[in-house]
PDB file of C-alpha atoms in Angstrom:
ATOM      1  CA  UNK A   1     -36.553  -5.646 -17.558  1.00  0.00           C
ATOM      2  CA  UNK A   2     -35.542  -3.265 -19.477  1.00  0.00           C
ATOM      3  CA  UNK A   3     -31.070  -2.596 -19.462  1.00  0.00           C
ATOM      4  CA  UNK A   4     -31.662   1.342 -18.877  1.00  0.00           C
ATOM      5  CA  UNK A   5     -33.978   1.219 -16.459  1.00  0.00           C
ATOM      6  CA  UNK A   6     -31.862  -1.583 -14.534  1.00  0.00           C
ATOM      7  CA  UNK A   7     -31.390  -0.455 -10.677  1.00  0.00           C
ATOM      8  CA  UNK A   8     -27.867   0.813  -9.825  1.00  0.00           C
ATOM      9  CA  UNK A   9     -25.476  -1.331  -7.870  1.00  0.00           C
ATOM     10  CA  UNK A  10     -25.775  -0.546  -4.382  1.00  0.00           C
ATOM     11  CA  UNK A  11     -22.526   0.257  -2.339  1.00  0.00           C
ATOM     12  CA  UNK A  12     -22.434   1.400   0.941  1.00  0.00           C
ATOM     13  CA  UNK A  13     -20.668   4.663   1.797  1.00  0.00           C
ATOM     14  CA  UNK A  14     -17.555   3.785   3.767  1.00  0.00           C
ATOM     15  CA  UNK A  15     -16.849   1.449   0.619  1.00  0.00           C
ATOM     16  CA  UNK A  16     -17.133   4.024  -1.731  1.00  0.00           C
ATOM     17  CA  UNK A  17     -14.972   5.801   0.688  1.00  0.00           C
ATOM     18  CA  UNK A  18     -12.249   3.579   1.132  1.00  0.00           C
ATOM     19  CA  UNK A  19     -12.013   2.590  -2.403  1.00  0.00           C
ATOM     20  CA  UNK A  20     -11.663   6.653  -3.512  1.00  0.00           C
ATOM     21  CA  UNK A  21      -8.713   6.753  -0.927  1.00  0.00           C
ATOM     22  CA  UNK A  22      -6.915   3.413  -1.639  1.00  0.00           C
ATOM     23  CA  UNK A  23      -7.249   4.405  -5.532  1.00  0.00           C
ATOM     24  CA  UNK A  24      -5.238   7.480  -5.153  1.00  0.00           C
ATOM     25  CA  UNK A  25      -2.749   6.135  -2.366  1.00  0.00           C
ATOM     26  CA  UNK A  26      -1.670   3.252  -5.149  1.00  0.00           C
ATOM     27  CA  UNK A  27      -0.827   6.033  -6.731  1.00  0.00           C
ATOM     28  CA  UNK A  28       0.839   8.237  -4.090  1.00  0.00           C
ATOM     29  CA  UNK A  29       2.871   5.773  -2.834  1.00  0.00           C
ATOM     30  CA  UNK A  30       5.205   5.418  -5.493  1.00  0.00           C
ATOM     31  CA  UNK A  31       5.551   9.166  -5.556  1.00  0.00           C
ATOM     32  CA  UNK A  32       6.258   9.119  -2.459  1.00  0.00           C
ATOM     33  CA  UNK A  33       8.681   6.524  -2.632  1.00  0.00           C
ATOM     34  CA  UNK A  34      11.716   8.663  -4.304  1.00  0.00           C
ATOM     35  CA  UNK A  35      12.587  10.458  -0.932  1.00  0.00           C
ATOM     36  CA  UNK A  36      14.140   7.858   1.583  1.00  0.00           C
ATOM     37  CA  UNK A  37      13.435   9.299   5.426  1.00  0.00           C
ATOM     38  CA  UNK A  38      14.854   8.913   8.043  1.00  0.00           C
ATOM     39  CA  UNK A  39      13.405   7.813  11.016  1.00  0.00           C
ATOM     40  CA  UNK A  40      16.213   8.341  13.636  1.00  0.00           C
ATOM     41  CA  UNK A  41      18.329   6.409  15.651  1.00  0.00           C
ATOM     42  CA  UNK A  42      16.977   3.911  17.688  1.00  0.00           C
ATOM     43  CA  UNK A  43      18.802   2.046  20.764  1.00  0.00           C
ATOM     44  CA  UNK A  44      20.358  -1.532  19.365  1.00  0.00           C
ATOM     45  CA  UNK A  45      19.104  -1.179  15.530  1.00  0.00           C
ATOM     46  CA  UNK A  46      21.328   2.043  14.562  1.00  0.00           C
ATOM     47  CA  UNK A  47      20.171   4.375  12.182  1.00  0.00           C
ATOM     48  CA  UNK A  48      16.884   3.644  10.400  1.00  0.00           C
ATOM     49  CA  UNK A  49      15.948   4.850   6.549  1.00  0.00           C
ATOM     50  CA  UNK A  50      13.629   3.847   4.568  1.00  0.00           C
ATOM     51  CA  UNK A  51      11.178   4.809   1.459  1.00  0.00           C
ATOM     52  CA  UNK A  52       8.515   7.779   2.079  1.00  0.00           C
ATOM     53  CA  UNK A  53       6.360   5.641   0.594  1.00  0.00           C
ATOM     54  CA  UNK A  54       5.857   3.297   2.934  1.00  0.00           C
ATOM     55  CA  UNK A  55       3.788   6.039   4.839  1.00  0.00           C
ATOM     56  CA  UNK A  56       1.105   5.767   2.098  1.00  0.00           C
ATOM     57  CA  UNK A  57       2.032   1.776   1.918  1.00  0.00           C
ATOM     58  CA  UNK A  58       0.948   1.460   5.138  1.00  0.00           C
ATOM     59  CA  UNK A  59      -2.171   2.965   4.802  1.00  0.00           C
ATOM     60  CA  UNK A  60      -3.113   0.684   1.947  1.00  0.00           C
ATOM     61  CA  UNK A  61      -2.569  -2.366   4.299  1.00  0.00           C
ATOM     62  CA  UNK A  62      -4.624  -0.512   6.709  1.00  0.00           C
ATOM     63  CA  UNK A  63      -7.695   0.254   4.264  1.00  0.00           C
ATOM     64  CA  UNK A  64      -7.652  -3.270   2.984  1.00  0.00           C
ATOM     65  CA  UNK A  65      -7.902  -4.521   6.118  1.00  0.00           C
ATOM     66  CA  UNK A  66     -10.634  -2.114   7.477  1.00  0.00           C
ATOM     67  CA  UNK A  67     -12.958  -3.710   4.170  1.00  0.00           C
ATOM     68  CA  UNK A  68     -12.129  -7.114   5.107  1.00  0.00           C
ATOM     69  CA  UNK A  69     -13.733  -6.285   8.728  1.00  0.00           C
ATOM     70  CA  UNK A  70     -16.317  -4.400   7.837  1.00  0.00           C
ATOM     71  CA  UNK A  71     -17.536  -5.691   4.139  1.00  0.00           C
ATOM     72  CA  UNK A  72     -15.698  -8.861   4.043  1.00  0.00           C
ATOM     73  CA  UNK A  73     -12.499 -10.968   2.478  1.00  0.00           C
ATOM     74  CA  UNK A  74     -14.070 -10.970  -0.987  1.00  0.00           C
ATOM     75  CA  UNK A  75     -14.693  -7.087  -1.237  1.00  0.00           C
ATOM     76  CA  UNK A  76     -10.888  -6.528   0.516  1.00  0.00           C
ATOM     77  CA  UNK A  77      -9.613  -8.278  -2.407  1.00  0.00           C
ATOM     78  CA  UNK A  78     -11.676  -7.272  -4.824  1.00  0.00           C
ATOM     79  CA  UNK A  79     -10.597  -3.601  -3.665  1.00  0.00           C
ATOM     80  CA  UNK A  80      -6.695  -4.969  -4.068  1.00  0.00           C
ATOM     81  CA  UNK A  81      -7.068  -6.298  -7.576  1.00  0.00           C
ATOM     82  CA  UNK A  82      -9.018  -2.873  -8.598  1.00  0.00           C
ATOM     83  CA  UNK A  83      -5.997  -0.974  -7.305  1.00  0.00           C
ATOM     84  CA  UNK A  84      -3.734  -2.564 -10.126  1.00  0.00           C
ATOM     85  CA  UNK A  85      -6.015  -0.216 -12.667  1.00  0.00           C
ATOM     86  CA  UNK A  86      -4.509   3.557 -11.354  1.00  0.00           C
ATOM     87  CA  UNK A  87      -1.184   1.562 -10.228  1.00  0.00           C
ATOM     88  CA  UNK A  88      -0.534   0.556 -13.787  1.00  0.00           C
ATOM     89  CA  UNK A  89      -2.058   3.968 -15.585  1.00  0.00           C
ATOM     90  CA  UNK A  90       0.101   5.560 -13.104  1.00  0.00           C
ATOM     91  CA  UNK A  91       2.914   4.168 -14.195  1.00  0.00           C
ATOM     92  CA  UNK A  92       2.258   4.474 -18.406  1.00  0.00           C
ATOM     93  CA  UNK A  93       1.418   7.959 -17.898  1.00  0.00           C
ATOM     94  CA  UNK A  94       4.801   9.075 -16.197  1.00  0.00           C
ATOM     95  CA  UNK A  95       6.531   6.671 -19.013  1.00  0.00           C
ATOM     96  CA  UNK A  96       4.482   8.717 -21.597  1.00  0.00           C
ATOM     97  CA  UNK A  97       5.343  12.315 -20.376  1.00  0.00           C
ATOM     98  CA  UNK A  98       9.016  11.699 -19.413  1.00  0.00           C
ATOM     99  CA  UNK A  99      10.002   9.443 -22.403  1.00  0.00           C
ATOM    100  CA  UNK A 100       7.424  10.770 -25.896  1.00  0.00           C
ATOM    101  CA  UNK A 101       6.248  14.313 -24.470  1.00  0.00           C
ATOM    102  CA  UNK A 102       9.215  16.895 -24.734  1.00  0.00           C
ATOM    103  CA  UNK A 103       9.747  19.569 -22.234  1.00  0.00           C
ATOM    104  CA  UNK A 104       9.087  22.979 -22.970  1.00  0.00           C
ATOM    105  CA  UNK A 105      11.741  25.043 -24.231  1.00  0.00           C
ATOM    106  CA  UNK A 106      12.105  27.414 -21.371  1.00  0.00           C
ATOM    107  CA  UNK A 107      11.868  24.346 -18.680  1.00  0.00           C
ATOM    108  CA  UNK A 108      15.274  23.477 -17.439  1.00  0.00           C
ATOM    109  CA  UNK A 109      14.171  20.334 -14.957  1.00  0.00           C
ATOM    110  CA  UNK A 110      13.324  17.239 -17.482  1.00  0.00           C
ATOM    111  CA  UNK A 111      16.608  15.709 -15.858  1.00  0.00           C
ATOM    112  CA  UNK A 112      15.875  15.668 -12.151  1.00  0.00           C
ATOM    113  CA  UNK A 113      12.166  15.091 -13.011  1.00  0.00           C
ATOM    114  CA  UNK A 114      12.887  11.869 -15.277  1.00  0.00           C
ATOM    115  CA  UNK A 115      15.447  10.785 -12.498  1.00  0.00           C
ATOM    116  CA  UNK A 116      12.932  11.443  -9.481  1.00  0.00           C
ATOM    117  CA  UNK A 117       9.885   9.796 -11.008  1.00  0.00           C
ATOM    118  CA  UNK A 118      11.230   7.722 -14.181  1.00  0.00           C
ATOM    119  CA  UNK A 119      11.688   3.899 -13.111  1.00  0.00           C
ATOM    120  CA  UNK A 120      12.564   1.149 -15.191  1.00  0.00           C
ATOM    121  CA  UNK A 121      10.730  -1.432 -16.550  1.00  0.00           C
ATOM    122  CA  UNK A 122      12.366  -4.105 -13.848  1.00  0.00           C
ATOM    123  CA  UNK A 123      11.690  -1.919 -11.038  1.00  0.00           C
ATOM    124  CA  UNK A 124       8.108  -1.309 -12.588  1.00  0.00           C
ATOM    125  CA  UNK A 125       7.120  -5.021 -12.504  1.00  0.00           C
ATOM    126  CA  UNK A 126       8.662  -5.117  -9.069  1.00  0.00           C
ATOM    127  CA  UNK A 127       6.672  -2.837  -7.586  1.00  0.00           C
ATOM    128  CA  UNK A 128       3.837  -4.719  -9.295  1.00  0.00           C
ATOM    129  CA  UNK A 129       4.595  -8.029  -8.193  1.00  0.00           C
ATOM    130  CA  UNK A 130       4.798  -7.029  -4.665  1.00  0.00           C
ATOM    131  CA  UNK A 131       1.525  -4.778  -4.336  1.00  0.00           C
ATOM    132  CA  UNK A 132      -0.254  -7.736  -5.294  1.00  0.00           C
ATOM    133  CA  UNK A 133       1.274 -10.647  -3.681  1.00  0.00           C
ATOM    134  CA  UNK A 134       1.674  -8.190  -0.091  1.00  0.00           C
ATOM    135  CA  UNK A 135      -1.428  -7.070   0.167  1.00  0.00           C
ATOM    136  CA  UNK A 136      -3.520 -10.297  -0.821  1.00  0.00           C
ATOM    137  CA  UNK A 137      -1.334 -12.053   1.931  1.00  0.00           C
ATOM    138  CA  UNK A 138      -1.845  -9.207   4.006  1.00  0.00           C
ATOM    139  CA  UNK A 139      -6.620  -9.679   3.820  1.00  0.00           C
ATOM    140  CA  UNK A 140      -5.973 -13.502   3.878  1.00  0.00           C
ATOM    141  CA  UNK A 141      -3.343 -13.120   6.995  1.00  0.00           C
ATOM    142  CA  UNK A 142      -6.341 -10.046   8.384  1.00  0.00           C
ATOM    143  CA  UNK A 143      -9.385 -12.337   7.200  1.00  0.00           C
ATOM    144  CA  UNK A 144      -7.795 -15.812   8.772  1.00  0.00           C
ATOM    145  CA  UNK A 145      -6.613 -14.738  12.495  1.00  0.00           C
ATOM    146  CA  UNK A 146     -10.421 -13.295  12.741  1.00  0.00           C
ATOM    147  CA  UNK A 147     -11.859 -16.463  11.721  1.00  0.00           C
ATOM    148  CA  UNK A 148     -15.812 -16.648  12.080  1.00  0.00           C
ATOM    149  CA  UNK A 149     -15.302 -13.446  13.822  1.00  0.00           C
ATOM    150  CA  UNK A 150     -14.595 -10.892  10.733  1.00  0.00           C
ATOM    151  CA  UNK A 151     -16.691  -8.332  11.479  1.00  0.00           C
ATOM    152  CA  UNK A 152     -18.064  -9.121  14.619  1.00  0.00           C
ATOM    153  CA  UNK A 153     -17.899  -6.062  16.504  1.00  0.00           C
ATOM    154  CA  UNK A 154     -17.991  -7.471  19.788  1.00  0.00           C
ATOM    155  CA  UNK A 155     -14.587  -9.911  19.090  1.00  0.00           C
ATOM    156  CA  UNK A 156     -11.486  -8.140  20.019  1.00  0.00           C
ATOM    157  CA  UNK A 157      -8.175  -8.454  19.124  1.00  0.00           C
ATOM    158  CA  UNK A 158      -8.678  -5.871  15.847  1.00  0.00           C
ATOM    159  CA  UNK A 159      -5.882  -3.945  16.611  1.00  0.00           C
ATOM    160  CA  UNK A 160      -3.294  -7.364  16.792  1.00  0.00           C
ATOM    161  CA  UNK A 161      -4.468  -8.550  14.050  1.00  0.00           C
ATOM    162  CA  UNK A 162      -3.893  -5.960  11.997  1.00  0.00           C
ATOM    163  CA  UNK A 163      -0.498  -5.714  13.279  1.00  0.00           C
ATOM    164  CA  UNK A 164       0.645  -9.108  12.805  1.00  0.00           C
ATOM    165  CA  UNK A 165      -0.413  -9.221   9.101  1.00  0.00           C
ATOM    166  CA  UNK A 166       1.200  -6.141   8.098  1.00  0.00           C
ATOM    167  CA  UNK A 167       4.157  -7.423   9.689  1.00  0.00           C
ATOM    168  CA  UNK A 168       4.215 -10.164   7.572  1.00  0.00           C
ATOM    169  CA  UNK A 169       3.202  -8.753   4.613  1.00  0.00           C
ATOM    170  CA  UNK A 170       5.560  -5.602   4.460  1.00  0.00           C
ATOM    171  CA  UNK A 171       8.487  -8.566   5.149  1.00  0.00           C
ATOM    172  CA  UNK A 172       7.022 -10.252   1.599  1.00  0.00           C
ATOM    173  CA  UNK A 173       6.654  -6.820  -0.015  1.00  0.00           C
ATOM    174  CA  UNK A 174      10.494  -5.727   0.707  1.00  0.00           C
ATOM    175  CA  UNK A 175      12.081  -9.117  -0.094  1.00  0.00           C
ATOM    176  CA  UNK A 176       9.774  -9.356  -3.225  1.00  0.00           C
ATOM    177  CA  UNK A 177      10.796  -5.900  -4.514  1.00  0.00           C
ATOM    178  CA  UNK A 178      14.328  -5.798  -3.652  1.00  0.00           C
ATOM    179  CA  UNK A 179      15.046  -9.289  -4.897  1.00  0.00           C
ATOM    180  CA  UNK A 180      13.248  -8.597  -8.692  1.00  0.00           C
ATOM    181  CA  UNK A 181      14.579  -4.827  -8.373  1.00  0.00           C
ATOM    182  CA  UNK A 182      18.395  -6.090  -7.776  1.00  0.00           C
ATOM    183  CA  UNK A 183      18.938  -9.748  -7.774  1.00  0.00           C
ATOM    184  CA  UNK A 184      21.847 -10.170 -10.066  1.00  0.00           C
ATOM    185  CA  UNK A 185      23.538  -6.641  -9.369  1.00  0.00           C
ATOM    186  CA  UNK A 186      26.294  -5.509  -7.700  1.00  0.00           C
ATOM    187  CA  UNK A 187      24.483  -4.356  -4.556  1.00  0.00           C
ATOM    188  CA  UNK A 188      24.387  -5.853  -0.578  1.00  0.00           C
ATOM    189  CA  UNK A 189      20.863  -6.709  -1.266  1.00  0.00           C
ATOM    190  CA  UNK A 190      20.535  -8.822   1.897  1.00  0.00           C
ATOM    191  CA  UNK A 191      22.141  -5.762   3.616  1.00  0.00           C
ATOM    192  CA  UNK A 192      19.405  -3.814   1.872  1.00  0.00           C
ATOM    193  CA  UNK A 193      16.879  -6.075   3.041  1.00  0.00           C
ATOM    194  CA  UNK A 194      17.883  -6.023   6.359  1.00  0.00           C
ATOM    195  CA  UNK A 195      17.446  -2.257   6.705  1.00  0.00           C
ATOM    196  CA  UNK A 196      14.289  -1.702   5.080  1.00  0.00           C
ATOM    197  CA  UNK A 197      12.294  -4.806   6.905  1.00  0.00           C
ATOM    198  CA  UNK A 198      13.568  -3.295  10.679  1.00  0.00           C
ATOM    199  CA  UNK A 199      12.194   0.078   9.582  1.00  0.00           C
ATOM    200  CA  UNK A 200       9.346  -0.729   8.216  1.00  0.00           C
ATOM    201  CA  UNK A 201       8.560  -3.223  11.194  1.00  0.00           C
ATOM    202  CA  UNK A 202       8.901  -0.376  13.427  1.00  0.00           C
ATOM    203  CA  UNK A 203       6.629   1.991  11.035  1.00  0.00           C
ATOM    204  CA  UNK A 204       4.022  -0.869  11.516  1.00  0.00           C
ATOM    205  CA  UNK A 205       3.983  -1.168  14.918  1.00  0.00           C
ATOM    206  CA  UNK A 206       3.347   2.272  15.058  1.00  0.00           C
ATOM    207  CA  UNK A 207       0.767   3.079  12.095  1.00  0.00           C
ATOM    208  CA  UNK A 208      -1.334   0.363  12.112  1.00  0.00           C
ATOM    209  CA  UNK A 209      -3.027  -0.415  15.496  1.00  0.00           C
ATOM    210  CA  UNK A 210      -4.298   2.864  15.858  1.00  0.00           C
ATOM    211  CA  UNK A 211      -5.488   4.070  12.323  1.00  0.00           C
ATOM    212  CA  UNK A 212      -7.027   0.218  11.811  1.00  0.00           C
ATOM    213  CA  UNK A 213      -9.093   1.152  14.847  1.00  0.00           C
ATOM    214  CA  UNK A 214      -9.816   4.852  13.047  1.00  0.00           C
ATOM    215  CA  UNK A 215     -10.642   3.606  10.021  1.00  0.00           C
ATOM    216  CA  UNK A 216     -12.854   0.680  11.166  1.00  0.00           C
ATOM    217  CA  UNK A 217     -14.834   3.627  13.197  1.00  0.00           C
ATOM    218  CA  UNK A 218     -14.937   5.652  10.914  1.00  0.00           C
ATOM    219  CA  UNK A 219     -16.389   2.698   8.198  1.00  0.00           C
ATOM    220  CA  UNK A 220     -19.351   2.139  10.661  1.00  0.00           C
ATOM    221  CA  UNK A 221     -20.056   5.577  11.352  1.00  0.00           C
ATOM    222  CA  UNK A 222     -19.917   6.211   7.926  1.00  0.00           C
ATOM    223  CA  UNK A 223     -22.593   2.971   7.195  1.00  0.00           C
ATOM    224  CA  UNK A 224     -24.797   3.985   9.904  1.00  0.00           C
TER     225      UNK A 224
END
């Protein structure tokens, strides 16, 4: 046959979906993640902070996890290691403008834009190590508690298994990230730790049961 007149892959719609949303939440989330938020005070865990990012984090784990039930573990991760691609263009491009592009002469904010959005090259291949290694852990964790049931739509327990893998994972993510990011510095990094894991336990147990149920309704309405 000939090459040009090869048929197209076929994808189905809430893939093509997903994957245009996950693509530019990669990229969001480390946007995101110069603005620490607070989340209030909550009874016996004090005062919560943690990363705005997390808010887009969260939906990553909760994308990946809505392919994995309704396309499979192999297209979940394939969808993970794709997401490296705008994660690391992401990151050269902000390297390229703040450090080889010079401002324009009548701009005055170069400074608080290079230290908003500049990282280093540690805290770069943090961030990178823990995308991957989280959210793999977090389709096998997804994919494994369903068993032969991934993507059965009459076997319950969606919502909890969402749950419990993102708990997991996000724990992996922060000590992954923190530990590369600091290890060696003067910082209380299990202090840090400590902080960051509570409040972004709590931001699970709140996101993810309800918009893995969303987004898994929304996959098969899109499909139908």
């Amino acid at each position: 046959m000939n090459q040009a007149s090869a048929p197209a892959p076929v994808i189905s719609r809430s893939l093509f979906v997903f994957s245009l949303l996950y693509g530019g939440l990669v990229v969001l989330a480390g946007v995101l993640g110069t603005k620490l938020a607070s989340l209030g005070h909550w009874p016996m865990l004090g005062d919560l902070a943690v990363e705005s990012g997390i808010f887009a984090f969260l939906l990553l784990v909760v994308l990946s996890s809505a392919v994995a039930e309704l396309h499979g573990k192999n297209a979940a991760n394939r969808l993970v290691r794709f997401g490296f691609i705008p994660l690391i263009v992401s990151m050269l491009l902000l390297t390229f403008v703040i450090r080889v592009v010079p401002p324009a002469p009548f701009w005055n904010d170069q400074e608080a834009f290079a230290r908003l959005l500049g990282q280093g090259a540690r805290m770069q291949f943090a961030g990178l190590v823990s995308y991957g290694v989280s959210q793999t852990l977090n389709v096998y964790l997804f994919s494994k508690l369903a068993g032969e049931k991934l993507g059965d739509e009459r076997s319950g327990l969606l919502l909890l298994r969402a749950w419990v893998a993102s708990l997991l994972s996000q724990v992996v993510d922060t000590v992954l990230f923190i530990t590369i990011s600091f290890v060696g510095q003067d910082l209380p990094i299990v202090s840090i730790m400590e902080g960051q894991i509570i409040s972004k336990l709590v931001l699970s147990t709140i996101m993810v049961p309800p918009f893995i149920w969303f987004f898994v309704k929304l996959g098969r309405r899109l499909d139908a």
